[in-house]
């Protein structure tokens, strides 16, 4: 903050705090102003309103007159102080500066007023972010820069302030702002509906119900309002009232799937599962991939005793719902309760689901792809090296008159087979790596099969090596494999077994 702007900011803060009745904060800010600028007329005048004693007030007013002898407010205040013996404590001690005007309706307001008496506009507002006060005409907080909005938007301005107060956990201030919206938008059903939603968010359900009911008086044929009010009554523990309101929303032509779902849920809770099934069938024909509706259908079918159909719907809900959702967890819990899946899988929200690649799969896929590319490049390099080396070797044999002694063509098939195997192996591994990256189930199966074969081949190789070493030892005796070799083999087998196990149990991670 520049030296020039600091006194102005402090003065603004001091006046706002004084208007809000926060005398200590106002006094602290205004004292800093006069310390920085001894001839600040407004600072001395406002300071006279927040000091503790009449002697201090007199000093402040004398300083105002020293700066501006024509200041009538200061002169009148000083005369009043000197004539009073003992001076009574005024109910509003500050001598108001010149009369202000409401920025919205233009009515005259006392400088000490915090609300316009004509249009009820708050003249100062608390910043949702820092809590400091600012004039209502400020579009941004002068202290922290938080956006405050444009008061000329009327109810929308107060709604925005209420939302930001709730975001910053200032429930009382949010309630004050919502009360202003109710007063200014008494005939605006949509504004009242937003007020009701914010009351609900703040946990003030009784206020939310009252506001929605007022909105229905304004717009009695709005199905959305009945649905909102039904949701509040349901959360308020009044299912019968909620059912009536949802039915009214449906009568008025609501197309919201949530209304249909809630009606089915309430009917099922009331003991009419068959009615819930009949209600959900049309919805699922229109929206077959709605996991909430599929789960509800499973619940209703289970209540009707149709176990197979219920299990099918629960499995479908698991497939459709995200892995960390309440729907998926509820469906898995129901499947476990019905014995359709192991109980340990009921809380498997931690398991990966299609579309979200686990980190270990990403790492493994990258390693497989990199290994495959290196294998392919190695095979191609071996082919190039063999071709160039063969020509150089033949030339050397000719120079040494030994061309007939060694037939290089007899090695060609072995080299070609080696290159071909390396290329095929590299391409297969590359395909598997890409498949793992794309979460393809065939790649998971390929990893399980190849890893199992490698595990078995490793065991066979260890057995064969052990037999050779025992035979070579002969009568001297065989004390076993060297410890470093044995430790490496065990570590390799453990890693291979873990890979096989992980890909076996995490089927749900792959498409």
Short mmCIF file of C-alpha atoms in Angstrom, two decimals:
data_model
loop_
_atom_site.label_atom_id
_atom_site.label_comp_id
_atom_site.label_asym_id
_atom_site.label_seq_id
_atom_site.Cartn_x
_atom_site.Cartn_y
_atom_site.Cartn_z
CA UNK A 1 0.00 0.00 0.00
CA UNK A 2 1.42 3.41 -0.97
CA UNK A 3 2.01 6.18 1.58
CA UNK A 4 -0.73 8.26 -0.06
CA UNK A 5 -3.38 5.54 0.03
CA UNK A 6 -2.71 4.24 3.54
CA UNK A 7 -4.47 7.11 5.46
CA UNK A 8 -7.44 6.91 3.09
CA UNK A 9 -7.79 3.15 3.62
CA UNK A 10 -7.47 3.53 7.38
CA UNK A 11 -10.06 6.32 7.37
CA UNK A 12 -12.47 4.17 5.37
CA UNK A 13 -11.99 1.29 7.80
CA UNK A 14 -12.42 3.55 10.82
CA UNK A 15 -15.66 5.11 9.53
CA UNK A 16 -17.11 1.69 8.62
CA UNK A 17 -16.24 0.31 12.06
CA UNK A 18 -17.73 3.36 13.77
CA UNK A 19 -20.97 2.99 11.83
CA UNK A 20 -21.10 -0.66 12.79
CA UNK A 21 -20.65 0.20 16.48
CA UNK A 22 -17.16 -1.33 16.73
CA UNK A 23 -15.68 1.59 18.64
CA UNK A 24 -12.34 0.03 19.58
CA UNK A 25 -11.52 -0.93 16.01
CA UNK A 26 -12.68 2.49 14.79
CA UNK A 27 -10.58 4.30 17.39
CA UNK A 28 -7.47 2.29 16.53
CA UNK A 29 -7.81 2.97 12.79
CA UNK A 30 -8.60 6.68 13.21
CA UNK A 31 -5.71 7.25 15.62
CA UNK A 32 -3.39 5.81 12.97
CA UNK A 33 -4.88 8.24 10.43
CA UNK A 34 -4.23 11.34 12.54
CA UNK A 35 -0.78 10.06 13.36
CA UNK A 36 -0.01 9.87 9.64
CA UNK A 37 -1.96 13.01 8.72
CA UNK A 38 -2.48 15.48 11.56
CA UNK A 39 -4.69 17.73 9.42
CA UNK A 40 -7.21 15.09 8.39
CA UNK A 41 -10.49 16.86 9.24
CA UNK A 42 -12.75 13.79 8.80
CA UNK A 43 -10.50 11.57 10.94
CA UNK A 44 -10.61 14.03 13.88
CA UNK A 45 -14.36 14.44 13.52
CA UNK A 46 -15.05 10.71 13.52
CA UNK A 47 -12.53 10.16 16.29
CA UNK A 48 -14.61 12.47 18.49
CA UNK A 49 -17.42 9.91 18.19
CA UNK A 50 -15.45 6.90 19.44
CA UNK A 51 -13.19 8.24 22.23
CA UNK A 52 -14.13 7.46 25.82
CA UNK A 53 -14.29 10.84 27.58
CA UNK A 54 -15.73 14.28 26.91
CA UNK A 55 -12.30 15.83 27.41
CA UNK A 56 -10.99 13.72 24.53
CA UNK A 57 -14.01 14.61 22.43
CA UNK A 58 -13.34 18.31 23.06
CA UNK A 59 -9.73 17.95 21.93
CA UNK A 60 -10.80 16.18 18.75
CA UNK A 61 -13.41 18.83 17.90
CA UNK A 62 -10.97 21.67 18.60
CA UNK A 63 -8.55 20.06 16.16
CA UNK A 64 -11.33 19.92 13.55
CA UNK A 65 -11.99 23.65 13.98
CA UNK A 66 -8.28 24.39 13.84
CA UNK A 67 -8.22 22.74 10.44
CA UNK A 68 -11.57 24.11 9.25
CA UNK A 69 -13.14 26.92 11.35
CA UNK A 70 -16.31 26.69 9.25
CA UNK A 71 -17.14 23.09 10.23
CA UNK A 72 -20.60 23.60 11.74
CA UNK A 73 -20.87 20.07 13.13
CA UNK A 74 -17.70 20.39 15.13
CA UNK A 75 -18.64 23.86 16.38
CA UNK A 76 -22.11 22.71 17.48
CA UNK A 77 -20.68 19.64 19.19
CA UNK A 78 -18.07 21.67 21.02
CA UNK A 79 -20.64 24.21 22.26
CA UNK A 80 -22.87 21.41 23.49
CA UNK A 81 -20.00 19.81 25.39
CA UNK A 82 -19.02 23.09 27.10
CA UNK A 83 -22.57 23.99 28.10
CA UNK A 84 -23.29 20.61 29.66
CA UNK A 85 -22.36 20.41 33.34
CA UNK A 86 -21.92 17.62 34.04
CA UNK A 87 -22.09 16.63 30.42
CA UNK A 88 -24.63 13.83 29.96
CA UNK A 89 -23.59 10.77 28.05
CA UNK A 90 -25.27 11.13 24.67
CA UNK A 91 -27.05 8.08 23.29
CA UNK A 92 -25.27 8.59 19.98
CA UNK A 93 -22.20 10.60 20.95
CA UNK A 94 -20.77 11.17 17.53
CA UNK A 95 -21.51 14.50 15.90
CA UNK A 96 -22.46 13.31 12.46
CA UNK A 97 -20.65 14.73 9.49
CA UNK A 98 -22.74 16.22 6.78
CA UNK A 99 -25.84 14.24 5.86
CA UNK A 100 -25.21 11.28 3.56
CA UNK A 101 -27.44 9.98 0.81
CA UNK A 102 -28.56 6.40 0.32
CA UNK A 103 -26.76 5.14 -2.81
CA UNK A 104 -29.89 3.27 -3.94
CA UNK A 105 -32.93 5.47 -3.23
CA UNK A 106 -31.19 8.80 -2.61
CA UNK A 107 -32.93 9.39 0.72
CA UNK A 108 -31.06 11.41 3.32
CA UNK A 109 -29.44 9.29 6.03
CA UNK A 110 -27.47 10.19 9.12
CA UNK A 111 -23.81 9.48 8.79
CA UNK A 112 -24.04 7.20 11.80
CA UNK A 113 -26.81 5.11 10.23
CA UNK A 114 -26.02 1.57 9.10
CA UNK A 115 -29.34 1.04 7.26
CA UNK A 116 -31.31 3.35 5.02
CA UNK A 117 -34.62 4.15 6.78
CA UNK A 118 -36.34 4.58 3.43
CA UNK A 119 -35.45 1.44 1.41
CA UNK A 120 -33.85 -0.67 4.17
CA UNK A 121 -30.57 -1.03 2.22
CA UNK A 122 -27.62 -1.87 4.50
CA UNK A 123 -25.15 0.97 4.10
CA UNK A 124 -22.24 -1.11 5.30
CA UNK A 125 -21.59 -4.81 4.78
CA UNK A 126 -19.14 -7.26 6.29
CA UNK A 127 -16.71 -8.85 3.86
CA UNK A 128 -17.33 -12.63 3.72
CA UNK A 129 -13.60 -13.34 3.47
CA UNK A 130 -11.92 -11.07 6.02
CA UNK A 131 -14.87 -9.86 8.12
CA UNK A 132 -13.94 -6.18 7.75
CA UNK A 133 -16.68 -3.67 7.00
CA UNK A 134 -17.05 -1.80 3.74
CA UNK A 135 -19.56 0.56 2.25
CA UNK A 136 -22.35 -1.16 0.34
CA UNK A 137 -21.37 0.76 -2.79
CA UNK A 138 -17.98 -0.95 -2.78
CA UNK A 139 -17.87 -3.72 -5.40
CA UNK A 140 -14.80 -5.26 -3.76
CA UNK A 141 -13.54 -5.31 -0.20
CA UNK A 142 -11.02 -2.46 0.26
CA UNK A 143 -9.11 -4.58 2.77
CA UNK A 144 -8.67 -7.97 1.08
CA UNK A 145 -10.00 -7.49 -2.45
CA UNK A 146 -12.82 -10.03 -2.10
CA UNK A 147 -15.59 -9.45 -4.65
CA UNK A 148 -18.72 -8.13 -2.97
CA UNK A 149 -20.96 -7.57 -5.98
CA UNK A 150 -23.23 -4.78 -7.12
CA UNK A 151 -25.90 -3.73 -4.61
CA UNK A 152 -28.00 -2.39 -7.50
CA UNK A 153 -28.84 -6.00 -8.43
CA UNK A 154 -31.16 -6.05 -5.44
CA UNK A 155 -32.12 -9.55 -4.17
CA UNK A 156 -29.46 -11.17 -6.38
CA UNK A 157 -26.80 -9.13 -4.56
CA UNK A 158 -27.96 -10.34 -1.14
CA UNK A 159 -28.24 -13.93 -2.39
CA UNK A 160 -24.64 -13.78 -3.61
CA UNK A 161 -23.51 -12.39 -0.28
CA UNK A 162 -25.43 -15.13 1.57
CA UNK A 163 -23.73 -17.84 -0.50
CA UNK A 164 -20.29 -16.40 0.20
CA UNK A 165 -21.07 -16.08 3.91
CA UNK A 166 -22.00 -19.77 3.99
CA UNK A 167 -18.83 -20.66 2.11
CA UNK A 168 -16.88 -18.88 4.87
CA UNK A 169 -19.00 -20.46 7.66
CA UNK A 170 -20.62 -17.16 8.66
CA UNK A 171 -24.14 -18.55 9.19
CA UNK A 172 -25.54 -15.58 11.13
CA UNK A 173 -24.52 -13.08 8.47
CA UNK A 174 -25.89 -15.38 5.78
CA UNK A 175 -29.21 -15.50 7.61
CA UNK A 176 -29.31 -11.68 7.76
CA UNK A 177 -28.71 -11.48 4.00
CA UNK A 178 -31.40 -14.09 3.31
CA UNK A 179 -33.86 -12.18 5.46
CA UNK A 180 -33.26 -9.12 3.26
CA UNK A 181 -33.94 -11.21 0.14
CA UNK A 182 -37.23 -12.41 1.62
CA UNK A 183 -38.23 -8.80 2.27
CA UNK A 184 -37.17 -7.48 -1.14
CA UNK A 185 -38.38 -10.45 -3.23
CA UNK A 186 -41.61 -11.34 -1.47
CA UNK A 187 -43.33 -11.90 -4.84
CA UNK A 188 -40.48 -13.65 -6.63
CA UNK A 189 -40.95 -17.42 -6.34
CA UNK A 190 -37.57 -18.30 -7.89
CA UNK A 191 -35.71 -15.99 -5.49
CA UNK A 192 -37.62 -17.43 -2.53
CA UNK A 193 -36.76 -20.95 -3.74
CA UNK A 194 -33.07 -20.03 -3.73
CA UNK A 195 -33.47 -18.62 -0.23
CA UNK A 196 -35.07 -21.89 0.87
CA UNK A 197 -32.22 -23.91 -0.62
CA UNK A 198 -29.66 -21.76 1.22
CA UNK A 199 -31.57 -22.07 4.49
CA UNK A 200 -31.50 -25.83 3.94
CA UNK A 201 -27.76 -25.72 3.26
CA UNK A 202 -27.29 -23.78 6.51
CA UNK A 203 -29.22 -26.45 8.42
CA UNK A 204 -32.19 -24.15 9.10
CA UNK A 205 -34.86 -26.55 7.91
CA UNK A 206 -37.77 -24.85 9.63
CA UNK A 207 -36.86 -21.58 7.90
CA UNK A 208 -36.43 -23.48 4.61
CA UNK A 209 -39.91 -24.99 4.92
CA UNK A 210 -41.48 -21.62 5.71
CA UNK A 211 -39.73 -20.00 2.73
CA UNK A 212 -40.73 -22.75 0.28
CA UNK A 213 -44.32 -22.48 1.49
CA UNK A 214 -44.24 -18.72 0.84
CA UNK A 215 -42.84 -19.43 -2.63
CA UNK A 216 -45.75 -21.83 -3.27
CA UNK A 217 -48.19 -19.10 -2.32
CA UNK A 218 -46.64 -17.02 -5.10
CA UNK A 219 -46.38 -19.87 -7.66
CA UNK A 220 -48.82 -22.62 -6.63
CA UNK A 221 -48.42 -24.54 -9.92
CA UNK A 222 -44.62 -24.91 -9.91
CA UNK A 223 -43.76 -28.64 -9.53
CA UNK A 224 -40.15 -27.88 -8.68
CA UNK A 225 -41.17 -26.04 -5.52
CA UNK A 226 -43.27 -29.00 -4.35
CA UNK A 227 -40.30 -31.31 -4.98
CA UNK A 228 -37.93 -29.06 -3.01
CA UNK A 229 -40.36 -28.82 -0.13
CA UNK A 230 -40.90 -32.57 -0.23
CA UNK A 231 -37.15 -33.14 0.08
CA UNK A 232 -36.97 -30.89 3.15
CA UNK A 233 -39.91 -32.62 4.81
CA UNK A 234 -38.31 -35.98 4.11
CA UNK A 235 -35.08 -34.86 5.77
CA UNK A 236 -37.20 -33.37 8.57
CA UNK A 237 -38.56 -36.85 9.33
CA UNK A 238 -42.05 -36.39 7.89
CA UNK A 239 -42.32 -38.99 5.07
CA UNK A 240 -46.12 -38.82 4.77
CA UNK A 241 -46.03 -35.07 4.13
CA UNK A 242 -43.08 -35.54 1.75
CA UNK A 243 -45.01 -38.22 -0.21
CA UNK A 244 -47.99 -35.87 -0.64
CA UNK A 245 -45.75 -33.09 -1.95
CA UNK A 246 -43.91 -35.35 -4.40
CA UNK A 247 -47.23 -36.66 -5.67
CA UNK A 248 -48.36 -33.07 -6.20
CA UNK A 249 -45.17 -32.36 -8.16
CA UNK A 250 -45.88 -35.37 -10.36
CA UNK A 251 -49.49 -34.25 -10.89
CA UNK A 252 -48.22 -30.87 -12.08
CA UNK A 253 -46.11 -32.58 -14.74
CA UNK A 254 -42.67 -32.82 -13.16
CA UNK A 255 -40.21 -34.60 -15.47
CA UNK A 256 -37.43 -34.72 -12.89
CA UNK A 257 -36.19 -38.33 -12.45
CA UNK A 258 -35.38 -37.51 -8.82
CA UNK A 259 -39.11 -36.99 -8.16
CA UNK A 260 -39.93 -40.43 -9.56
CA UNK A 261 -37.13 -42.03 -7.55
CA UNK A 262 -38.19 -40.36 -4.31
CA UNK A 263 -41.81 -41.36 -4.86
CA UNK A 264 -40.73 -44.96 -5.40
CA UNK A 265 -38.53 -44.86 -2.31
CA UNK A 266 -41.30 -43.41 -0.13
CA UNK A 267 -43.85 -45.92 -1.45
CA UNK A 268 -41.45 -48.76 -0.77
CA UNK A 269 -40.81 -47.48 2.77
CA UNK A 270 -44.58 -47.32 3.24
CA UNK A 271 -44.78 -51.04 2.38
CA UNK A 272 -45.96 -50.85 -1.23
CA UNK A 273 -42.96 -52.34 -3.09
CA UNK A 274 -45.11 -53.41 -6.05
CA UNK A 275 -46.19 -49.83 -6.64
CA UNK A 276 -42.55 -48.75 -6.50
CA UNK A 277 -41.65 -51.35 -9.15
CA UNK A 278 -44.47 -50.15 -11.40
CA UNK A 279 -43.27 -46.57 -11.01
CA UNK A 280 -39.62 -47.38 -11.73
CA UNK A 281 -40.21 -49.47 -14.88
CA UNK A 282 -41.06 -46.47 -17.14
CA UNK A 283 -38.15 -44.50 -15.72
CA UNK A 284 -35.67 -47.29 -16.46
CA UNK A 285 -37.01 -47.62 -19.99
CA UNK A 286 -36.20 -43.94 -20.51
CA UNK A 287 -32.96 -43.92 -18.52
CA UNK A 288 -31.56 -47.45 -18.35
CA UNK A 289 -28.17 -46.26 -17.11
CA UNK A 290 -29.45 -44.36 -14.05
CA UNK A 291 -27.61 -46.16 -11.19
CA UNK A 292 -29.91 -44.67 -8.52
CA UNK A 293 -33.03 -46.00 -10.23
CA UNK A 294 -31.40 -49.40 -10.85
CA UNK A 295 -30.46 -49.67 -7.17
CA UNK A 296 -33.99 -48.73 -6.09
CA UNK A 297 -35.45 -51.33 -8.42
CA UNK A 298 -33.18 -53.91 -6.83
CA UNK A 299 -34.42 -52.88 -3.37
CA UNK A 300 -38.06 -53.13 -4.45
CA UNK A 301 -37.56 -56.54 -6.10
CA UNK A 302 -35.78 -57.82 -3.01
CA UNK A 303 -38.76 -56.75 -0.87
CA UNK A 304 -41.04 -58.64 -3.26
CA UNK A 305 -38.90 -61.79 -2.86
CA UNK A 306 -37.54 -61.88 -6.41
CA UNK A 307 -33.96 -62.66 -5.45
CA UNK A 308 -32.51 -63.31 -8.91
CA UNK A 309 -33.92 -60.11 -10.39
CA UNK A 310 -32.76 -58.13 -7.37
CA UNK A 311 -29.22 -59.53 -7.66
CA UNK A 312 -29.16 -58.69 -11.37
CA UNK A 313 -30.14 -55.09 -10.66
CA UNK A 314 -27.60 -54.75 -7.86
CA UNK A 315 -24.86 -56.04 -10.15
CA UNK A 316 -25.99 -53.59 -12.80
CA UNK A 317 -25.86 -50.74 -10.26
CA UNK A 318 -22.29 -51.72 -9.35
CA UNK A 319 -21.31 -51.56 -13.02
CA UNK A 320 -22.97 -48.18 -13.61
CA UNK A 321 -21.99 -46.33 -10.43
CA UNK A 322 -18.56 -44.78 -9.83
CA UNK A 323 -16.31 -46.79 -7.57
CA UNK A 324 -16.42 -44.36 -4.64
CA UNK A 325 -20.16 -43.62 -4.74
CA UNK A 326 -22.82 -44.40 -2.15
CA UNK A 327 -24.82 -46.26 -4.81
CA UNK A 328 -21.99 -48.68 -5.52
CA UNK A 329 -21.31 -49.29 -1.83
CA UNK A 330 -25.00 -49.89 -1.11
CA UNK A 331 -25.35 -52.31 -4.04
CA UNK A 332 -22.26 -54.26 -2.95
CA UNK A 333 -23.50 -54.41 0.63
CA UNK A 334 -26.86 -55.80 -0.55
CA UNK A 335 -25.15 -58.36 -2.76
CA UNK A 336 -23.00 -59.50 0.15
CA UNK A 337 -26.04 -59.69 2.44
CA UNK A 338 -27.80 -61.86 -0.12
CA UNK A 339 -24.75 -64.10 -0.48
CA UNK A 340 -24.17 -63.13 -4.10
CA UNK A 341 -20.61 -61.92 -3.42
CA UNK A 342 -18.16 -62.59 -0.57
CA UNK A 343 -18.72 -60.37 2.46
CA UNK A 344 -15.18 -59.01 2.17
CA UNK A 345 -16.15 -57.44 -1.17
CA UNK A 346 -19.05 -55.47 0.32
CA UNK A 347 -16.81 -52.60 1.31
CA UNK A 348 -14.72 -52.74 -1.84
CA UNK A 349 -15.03 -49.05 -2.62
CA UNK A 350 -11.26 -48.97 -2.50
CA UNK A 351 -11.08 -51.32 -5.45
CA UNK A 352 -10.42 -49.69 -8.81
CA UNK A 353 -13.26 -49.41 -11.27
CA UNK A 354 -13.42 -49.15 -15.05
CA UNK A 355 -12.02 -45.95 -16.42
CA UNK A 356 -9.72 -45.19 -13.48
CA UNK A 357 -6.31 -46.79 -13.89
CA UNK A 358 -4.63 -47.86 -10.63
CA UNK A 359 -1.12 -46.56 -10.15
CA UNK A 360 0.43 -50.02 -10.02
CA UNK A 361 -1.11 -50.90 -13.40
CA UNK A 362 0.26 -47.68 -14.87
CA UNK A 363 3.76 -48.48 -13.63
CA UNK A 364 3.58 -52.10 -14.79
CA UNK A 365 2.24 -51.09 -18.21
CA UNK A 366 5.03 -48.54 -18.66
CA UNK A 367 7.67 -51.11 -17.70
CA UNK A 368 6.21 -53.66 -20.12
CA UNK A 369 6.03 -51.13 -22.96
CA UNK A 370 9.58 -49.88 -22.35
CA UNK A 371 10.90 -53.46 -22.14
CA UNK A 372 9.09 -54.39 -25.34
CA UNK A 373 10.49 -51.40 -27.23
CA UNK A 374 14.00 -52.16 -26.01
CA UNK A 375 13.56 -55.80 -27.09
CA UNK A 376 12.41 -54.76 -30.58
CA UNK A 377 15.24 -52.28 -30.94
CA UNK A 378 17.70 -54.92 -29.71
CA UNK A 379 16.48 -57.43 -32.29
CA UNK A 380 16.78 -54.91 -35.10
CA UNK A 381 20.24 -53.91 -33.90
CA UNK A 382 21.29 -57.57 -33.79
CA UNK A 383 20.12 -58.06 -37.37
CA UNK A 384 22.01 -54.97 -38.57
CA UNK A 385 25.10 -55.99 -36.61
CA UNK A 386 25.02 -59.51 -38.02
CA UNK A 387 24.67 -58.26 -41.60
CA UNK A 388 27.52 -55.75 -41.36
CA UNK A 389 29.70 -58.06 -39.24
CA UNK A 390 29.24 -60.98 -41.64
CA UNK A 391 30.55 -58.96 -44.58
CA UNK A 392 33.51 -57.68 -42.56
CA UNK A 393 34.33 -61.21 -41.32
CA UNK A 394 34.18 -62.69 -44.81
CA UNK A 395 36.50 -59.96 -46.08
CA UNK A 396 38.96 -60.75 -43.29
CA UNK A 397 38.89 -64.47 -44.17
CA UNK A 398 39.60 -63.69 -47.84
CA UNK A 399 42.53 -61.53 -46.89
CA UNK A 400 43.95 -64.34 -44.74
CA UNK A 401 43.26 -67.00 -47.40
CA UNK A 402 40.91 -68.81 -44.99
CA UNK A 403 37.64 -68.37 -46.87
CA UNK A 404 36.91 -72.06 -47.14
CA UNK A 405 37.67 -73.00 -43.57
CA UNK A 406 34.58 -71.42 -41.91
CA UNK A 407 31.08 -71.53 -43.40
CA UNK A 408 29.22 -68.50 -42.05
CA UNK A 409 25.97 -69.55 -43.71
CA UNK A 410 25.53 -72.34 -41.18
CA UNK A 411 25.00 -69.71 -38.42
CA UNK A 412 22.41 -67.72 -40.37
CA UNK A 413 19.33 -69.80 -39.34
CA UNK A 414 20.19 -69.50 -35.65
CA UNK A 415 20.66 -65.76 -35.90
CA UNK A 416 17.46 -65.35 -37.89
CA UNK A 417 15.49 -67.44 -35.38
CA UNK A 418 16.91 -65.41 -32.50
CA UNK A 419 16.00 -62.12 -34.19
CA UNK A 420 12.53 -63.39 -35.10
CA UNK A 421 11.81 -64.61 -31.56
CA UNK A 422 12.97 -61.29 -30.11
CA UNK A 423 10.80 -59.32 -32.54
CA UNK A 424 7.69 -61.44 -31.93
CA UNK A 425 8.23 -61.36 -28.17
CA UNK A 426 8.71 -57.59 -28.24
CA UNK A 427 5.57 -57.02 -30.31
CA UNK A 428 3.49 -59.26 -28.03
CA UNK A 429 4.75 -57.46 -24.93
CA UNK A 430 4.12 -54.10 -26.60
CA UNK A 431 0.51 -55.10 -27.31
CA UNK A 432 0.06 -56.32 -23.73
CA UNK A 433 1.53 -53.11 -22.33
CA UNK A 434 -0.80 -50.96 -24.45
CA UNK A 435 -3.73 -53.19 -23.44
CA UNK A 436 -2.89 -52.74 -19.76
CA UNK A 437 -2.66 -48.98 -20.26
CA UNK A 438 -6.15 -49.04 -21.81
CA UNK A 439 -7.42 -51.38 -19.03
CA UNK A 440 -8.34 -54.18 -21.45
CA UNK A 441 -9.31 -57.43 -19.77
CA UNK A 442 -7.56 -59.58 -22.41
CA UNK A 443 -4.28 -57.90 -21.41
CA UNK A 444 -4.94 -58.78 -17.75
CA UNK A 445 -5.54 -62.42 -18.74
CA UNK A 446 -2.39 -62.43 -20.90
CA UNK A 447 -0.32 -61.18 -17.94
CA UNK A 448 -1.76 -63.90 -15.69
CA UNK A 449 -1.09 -66.65 -18.25
CA UNK A 450 2.42 -65.53 -19.19
CA UNK A 451 3.40 -64.82 -15.58
CA UNK A 452 2.13 -68.25 -14.52
CA UNK A 453 4.10 -69.93 -17.33
CA UNK A 454 7.20 -67.97 -16.36
CA UNK A 455 6.70 -68.99 -12.71
CA UNK A 456 6.45 -72.67 -13.66
CA UNK A 457 9.41 -72.39 -16.04
CA UNK A 458 11.44 -70.80 -13.28
CA UNK A 459 10.68 -73.65 -10.90
CA UNK A 460 11.64 -76.19 -13.57
CA UNK A 461 14.87 -74.34 -14.27
CA UNK A 462 15.76 -74.23 -10.57
CA UNK A 463 15.12 -77.96 -10.27
CA UNK A 464 17.25 -78.70 -13.36
CA UNK A 465 20.08 -76.46 -12.18
CA UNK A 466 20.01 -78.06 -8.76
CA UNK A 467 20.23 -81.53 -10.34
CA UNK A 468 23.19 -80.54 -12.53
CA UNK A 469 25.06 -79.03 -9.59
CA UNK A 470 24.38 -82.13 -7.48
CA UNK A 471 25.66 -84.39 -10.27
CA UNK A 472 28.75 -82.23 -10.75
CA UNK A 473 29.51 -82.32 -7.06
CA UNK A 474 29.59 -86.12 -7.09
CA UNK A 475 31.03 -87.74 -4.03
CA UNK A 476 32.18 -84.43 -2.58
CA UNK A 477 28.56 -83.70 -1.64
CA UNK A 478 26.09 -80.95 -2.57
CA UNK A 479 25.47 -78.26 0.04
CA UNK A 480 22.72 -76.44 -1.88
CA UNK A 481 22.48 -73.35 -4.06
CA UNK A 482 24.66 -70.38 -3.16
CA UNK A 483 22.82 -67.96 -0.84
CA UNK A 484 22.95 -64.94 -3.22
CA UNK A 485 21.47 -67.05 -6.01
CA UNK A 486 18.87 -68.56 -3.70
CA UNK A 487 17.83 -65.13 -2.37
CA UNK A 488 17.47 -63.72 -5.89
CA UNK A 489 15.38 -66.68 -6.98
CA UNK A 490 13.05 -66.37 -3.97
CA UNK A 491 12.61 -62.62 -4.54
CA UNK A 492 11.81 -63.21 -8.21
CA UNK A 493 9.23 -65.88 -7.38
CA UNK A 494 7.58 -63.65 -4.75
CA UNK A 495 7.26 -60.72 -7.18
CA UNK A 496 5.88 -63.01 -9.87
CA UNK A 497 3.35 -64.49 -7.45
CA UNK A 498 2.22 -61.02 -6.29
CA UNK A 499 1.70 -59.91 -9.90
CA UNK A 500 -0.41 -63.00 -10.63
CA UNK A 501 -2.44 -62.54 -7.45
CA UNK A 502 -3.12 -58.82 -8.03
CA UNK A 503 -4.34 -59.32 -11.58
CA UNK A 504 -6.51 -62.23 -10.46
CA UNK A 505 -8.38 -60.34 -7.71
CA UNK A 506 -8.74 -56.97 -9.46
CA UNK A 507 -10.98 -57.97 -12.33
CA UNK A 508 -13.19 -54.90 -11.78
CA UNK A 509 -10.39 -52.56 -12.83
CA UNK A 510 -10.57 -53.72 -16.44
CA UNK A 511 -13.13 -53.38 -19.20
#
